[in-house]
XYZ file of C-alpha atoms in Angstrom:
341
model
C 22.470 9.796 -18.130
C 21.392 6.440 -16.706
C 17.691 6.112 -15.985
C 16.600 5.519 -12.391
C 15.315 1.972 -11.946
C 12.062 1.057 -10.187
C 11.106 -2.510 -9.259
C 7.358 -3.200 -9.568
C 6.005 -6.333 -7.914
C 2.759 -7.481 -9.494
C 3.544 -5.209 -12.418
C 1.661 -7.290 -14.996
C -1.575 -6.750 -13.068
C -4.208 -4.080 -13.498
C -2.799 -1.125 -11.555
C 0.775 -2.363 -11.933
C 0.723 -2.320 -15.735
C -0.703 1.201 -15.868
C 1.921 2.333 -13.383
C 4.671 0.718 -15.477
C 3.464 2.758 -18.463
C 3.423 5.980 -16.441
C 6.895 5.286 -15.014
C 8.433 4.634 -18.417
C 6.770 7.698 -19.881
C 8.273 9.690 -16.982
C 11.793 8.459 -17.795
C 12.214 5.623 -15.298
C 13.584 2.159 -16.105
C 11.204 -0.582 -14.973
C 11.743 -4.129 -13.732
C 8.545 -6.112 -13.202
C 8.365 -9.100 -10.856
C 5.159 -11.137 -11.228
C 4.135 -14.768 -10.729
C 1.309 -14.332 -13.299
C -1.240 -15.897 -10.930
C -3.818 -13.258 -11.892
C -2.234 -11.623 -14.939
C -0.793 -12.383 -18.360
C 2.787 -12.091 -19.618
C 1.641 -10.537 -22.923
C 0.938 -7.361 -20.934
C 4.676 -6.683 -21.299
C 4.238 -6.415 -25.075
C 1.228 -4.125 -24.605
C 3.293 -1.832 -22.377
C 5.937 -1.810 -25.119
C 3.276 -0.953 -27.720
C 2.277 2.107 -25.685
C 5.690 3.338 -24.543
C 8.110 1.935 -27.112
C 9.996 0.149 -24.304
C 9.468 -3.386 -23.028
C 10.032 -3.547 -19.266
C 12.542 -5.990 -17.858
C 10.716 -8.978 -16.383
C 11.330 -11.695 -13.809
C 8.725 -14.409 -13.291
C 8.861 -15.023 -9.557
C 6.674 -15.326 -6.478
C 7.288 -12.633 -3.875
C 6.666 -15.139 -1.084
C 9.767 -17.075 -2.189
C 12.715 -15.595 -0.246
C 15.377 -17.253 -2.422
C 13.945 -15.933 -5.712
C 13.411 -12.423 -4.360
C 16.891 -12.210 -2.825
C 18.444 -13.282 -6.125
C 16.487 -10.661 -8.084
C 17.233 -7.857 -5.614
C 20.942 -8.734 -5.485
C 21.129 -8.301 -9.274
C 19.122 -5.056 -9.170
C 20.570 -3.272 -6.152
C 20.917 -0.122 -8.263
C 17.136 0.391 -8.051
C 16.034 3.628 -6.378
C 12.673 2.263 -5.283
C 10.113 -0.517 -5.141
C 6.379 -0.296 -5.820
C 4.744 -3.272 -4.132
C 1.462 -4.335 -5.737
C 1.801 -8.119 -5.523
C -1.025 -9.409 -3.307
C -4.209 -11.413 -3.325
C -7.044 -8.893 -3.336
C -10.557 -10.407 -3.394
C -12.597 -9.577 -0.284
C -14.987 -12.538 -0.574
C -12.194 -15.012 -1.299
C -10.259 -13.746 1.712
C -13.256 -14.478 3.961
C -13.365 -18.047 2.621
C -9.564 -18.577 2.670
C -8.086 -16.338 5.369
C -4.839 -18.257 5.971
C -4.003 -18.153 2.260
C -4.369 -14.364 2.352
C -2.300 -13.848 5.495
C 0.503 -16.105 4.242
C 0.651 -14.581 0.774
C 0.171 -10.902 1.470
C 2.295 -10.605 4.605
C 5.138 -12.951 3.663
C 5.562 -11.241 0.288
C 5.745 -7.805 1.928
C 8.261 -8.957 4.548
C 10.479 -10.514 1.872
C 10.444 -7.245 -0.078
C 11.298 -5.135 2.986
C 14.052 -7.505 4.097
C 15.748 -7.255 0.717
C 15.301 -3.503 0.472
C 17.209 -3.193 3.749
C 19.913 -5.689 2.737
C 20.551 -4.165 -0.689
C 20.073 -0.501 0.283
C 17.064 0.243 -1.910
C 15.649 3.293 -0.119
C 12.104 4.028 -1.320
C 8.909 1.950 -1.078
C 5.428 2.704 -2.363
C 2.945 0.307 -0.756
C -0.335 -0.565 -2.399
C -2.685 -0.174 0.550
C -6.466 0.134 0.455
C -9.448 2.116 1.625
C -10.599 -1.044 3.386
C -8.208 -0.245 6.260
C -10.904 2.196 7.458
C -13.378 -0.663 8.038
C -16.819 0.854 8.675
C -15.886 4.446 9.547
C -18.108 6.416 11.903
C -17.904 9.537 9.741
C -17.637 10.169 5.988
C -15.762 11.152 3.941
C -12.584 9.674 5.418
C -9.274 11.508 5.741
C -5.885 10.055 6.629
C -6.650 11.003 10.262
C -9.870 8.962 10.337
C -9.484 6.279 13.043
C -9.061 2.795 11.596
C -11.952 0.525 12.520
C -11.635 -3.266 12.762
C -11.119 -4.751 9.289
C -14.243 -6.335 7.823
C -12.295 -9.011 5.904
C -8.975 -10.867 6.096
C -7.917 -8.967 2.947
C -8.476 -5.689 4.775
C -6.635 -7.026 7.802
C -3.577 -7.829 5.664
C -3.459 -4.193 4.538
C -3.709 -2.910 8.138
C -0.989 -5.335 9.229
C 1.081 -4.465 6.170
C 1.035 -0.782 7.084
C 2.108 -1.655 10.647
C 4.969 -3.837 9.408
C 6.172 -1.016 7.140
C 5.978 1.604 9.915
C 7.978 -0.588 12.285
C 10.571 -1.344 9.587
C 11.057 2.318 8.669
C 11.353 3.177 12.366
C 14.095 0.561 12.750
C 15.821 1.563 9.480
C 15.782 5.362 9.104
C 17.511 5.061 5.728
C 14.197 3.746 4.354
C 11.302 5.879 3.086
C 7.796 4.535 2.535
C 4.598 6.004 1.158
C 1.397 4.072 1.767
C -1.268 4.814 -0.832
C -4.791 3.942 0.271
C -6.654 3.405 -2.997
C -10.359 3.665 -3.192
C -11.973 1.856 -6.167
C -9.884 1.899 -9.354
C -11.784 1.586 -12.637
C -11.202 2.296 -16.313
C -8.384 1.470 -18.718
C -5.537 3.097 -20.586
C -6.854 5.479 -23.284
C -4.950 3.472 -25.917
C -7.251 0.508 -25.232
C -4.180 -1.753 -25.031
C -4.199 -2.481 -21.267
C -7.008 -2.657 -18.740
C -8.527 -4.874 -16.075
C -8.508 -8.509 -17.198
C -8.929 -10.832 -14.209
C -8.469 -14.577 -14.598
C -11.796 -16.386 -14.151
C -14.867 -14.731 -12.629
C -14.225 -11.058 -11.770
C -14.234 -9.964 -8.148
C -14.457 -6.259 -8.951
C -17.554 -4.497 -10.218
C -16.285 -2.824 -13.394
C -15.009 -5.909 -15.273
C -18.252 -7.642 -14.325
C -20.190 -4.746 -15.879
C -18.100 -4.731 -19.065
C -18.158 -8.526 -19.426
C -21.941 -8.478 -19.051
C -22.187 -5.712 -21.659
C -20.009 -7.822 -23.988
C -22.196 -10.913 -23.522
C -19.499 -12.904 -21.713
C -21.657 -12.945 -18.568
C -25.396 -13.472 -18.827
C -26.099 -10.911 -16.133
C -24.454 -8.797 -13.467
C -25.096 -9.811 -9.861
C -25.486 -6.821 -7.542
C -24.690 -7.897 -3.991
C -27.462 -6.396 -1.880
C -29.952 -3.541 -2.341
C -30.904 -3.056 1.307
C -27.874 -1.184 2.645
C -28.422 1.918 4.800
C -27.472 4.258 1.922
C -29.414 6.819 -0.119
C -30.634 4.189 -2.627
C -29.966 0.897 -0.802
C -26.839 0.009 -2.796
C -23.226 0.075 -1.635
C -21.513 3.441 -2.183
C -17.861 3.694 -3.206
C -15.331 6.231 -4.488
C -14.526 5.165 -8.068
C -11.251 6.562 -9.420
C -9.563 6.267 -12.816
C -6.686 3.766 -12.799
C -4.514 6.221 -14.744
C -4.943 8.786 -11.967
C -3.810 6.141 -9.483
C -0.809 5.306 -11.672
C 0.187 8.987 -11.734
C 0.174 9.081 -7.930
C 2.935 6.452 -7.822
C 5.195 8.634 -9.961
C 4.491 11.599 -7.687
C 5.186 9.433 -4.616
C 8.534 8.150 -5.917
C 9.675 11.631 -6.929
C 8.541 13.034 -3.567
C 10.598 10.452 -1.660
C 13.707 10.926 -3.800
C 13.533 14.692 -3.224
C 12.445 14.861 0.425
C 13.425 11.639 2.274
C 10.174 11.868 4.256
C 10.377 8.694 6.324
C 6.857 7.288 6.228
C 3.684 9.005 5.021
C 0.186 7.868 4.103
C -2.183 9.271 1.471
C -5.743 8.598 0.346
C -6.332 8.303 -3.402
C -9.947 9.051 -4.274
C -12.173 11.533 -6.060
C -14.032 12.855 -3.029
C -17.341 11.660 -4.461
C -19.330 8.568 -3.518
C -21.368 6.712 -6.146
C -23.689 3.794 -5.501
C -23.362 0.574 -7.481
C -26.606 1.414 -9.284
C -25.451 4.956 -10.060
C -22.260 3.545 -11.572
C -24.224 1.092 -13.719
C -26.526 3.865 -14.969
C -23.520 6.122 -15.670
C -21.893 3.296 -17.672
C -25.094 2.770 -19.662
C -25.336 6.485 -20.394
C -21.656 6.936 -21.344
C -21.656 3.965 -23.719
C -25.302 3.862 -24.898
C -25.761 0.258 -23.802
C -28.039 -1.572 -21.346
C -26.774 -3.897 -18.614
C -28.715 -6.996 -17.615
C -28.522 -7.293 -13.823
C -30.074 -9.134 -10.920
C -30.046 -8.535 -7.162
C -28.134 -11.122 -5.120
C -27.437 -11.626 -1.429
C -25.017 -9.278 0.312
C -21.366 -10.281 0.017
C -19.420 -10.978 3.244
C -16.992 -8.219 4.158
C -18.602 -5.359 2.203
C -19.168 -2.094 4.075
C -22.204 0.049 3.141
C -20.370 3.197 2.021
C -16.863 4.575 1.762
C -15.375 7.581 0.034
C -12.395 9.835 0.570
C -10.925 13.247 0.904
C -7.537 13.325 -0.879
C -6.472 16.880 -0.028
C -3.245 15.705 1.623
C -2.004 14.048 -1.581
C -2.832 17.239 -3.450
C -0.938 19.409 -0.976
C 2.179 17.240 -0.543
C 2.465 15.204 -3.735
C 0.848 17.706 -6.084
C -1.553 14.927 -7.123
C -5.269 15.076 -7.892
C -7.786 12.875 -9.701
C -8.149 14.478 -13.141
C -10.073 12.098 -15.435
C -13.839 12.471 -15.805
C -16.157 9.596 -14.887
C -17.582 9.533 -18.420
C -14.143 9.204 -20.026
C -13.190 6.519 -17.512
C -16.309 4.472 -18.265
C -15.777 4.860 -22.012
C -12.185 3.628 -21.649
C -13.345 0.568 -19.680
C -15.819 -0.359 -22.431
C -13.313 0.284 -25.237
C -10.835 -2.023 -23.493
C -13.441 -4.746 -23.113
C -14.452 -4.446 -26.780
C -10.807 -4.733 -27.841
C -10.274 -7.821 -25.680
C -13.512 -9.417 -26.897
C -13.030 -8.500 -30.573
C -16.173 -6.368 -30.643
C -16.672 -3.271 -32.800
């Protein structure tokens, strides 16, 4: 029996690579499209080390309509697309808004256009908790009203969801599931893939692990005067492998049910402050982190965490990994990358 093919844009990246592993382990054939702007091609070999199968790969930019049309025309037997490819740094988006709008929206529209043309029916969209802006009430559910985005990055996710809804409405043969991730952390338990940003990290966890490894002199914590229980930003930190699993559940759900368009939160239901996460990392790995308090970062909301009951009810998905195991996996990955024992 021929395996069902899934196209993953941005599949060499952090969440994309873990999802590629989960897809292959679930029996899917994977084609990765990535321009390697914030990832490395050797991730393909790491995926092969874990699964025994090296994914097919096309180096291409999703904003290039000619490249994407060529790839989709050769892979029109795919049953779905998982669209990760996007710029994703909140602070950078505030400094370079046009770059974010051009990249994130043009890439999505190219993908949708080719899905329609080549009859590829199922899309999983990598959305974000930032679509909620600064919500009036916590925790957020999928029915929580969307507040104005606090960054251009967040705005591209809100606009992206609107573009997808309008496209599915106009093309009923399409299905789309929008997954609003909260804060993915951790690494694959094999220690072979994890979060490895090019240059200075924008996310908290690689900054913590790089500081622990001595790559960074200290961790900068952006603000300690937020209106939260301890003054630090509060987020919902979720294991990247749990997020990867949700994409498998979403694809299988669409293939079985043809649901049109649906939206799901992916979180743990628990908010942790930046300081609580640092202390939990220190405790899990028996190591101290050198940190300093810096100015607040533009675009950051004080606190945000989720209820993910809808994903549990409809997709059969739930966050399973413990925080301690997740933090241990993040440190093991960093040690492997840095050659530490």
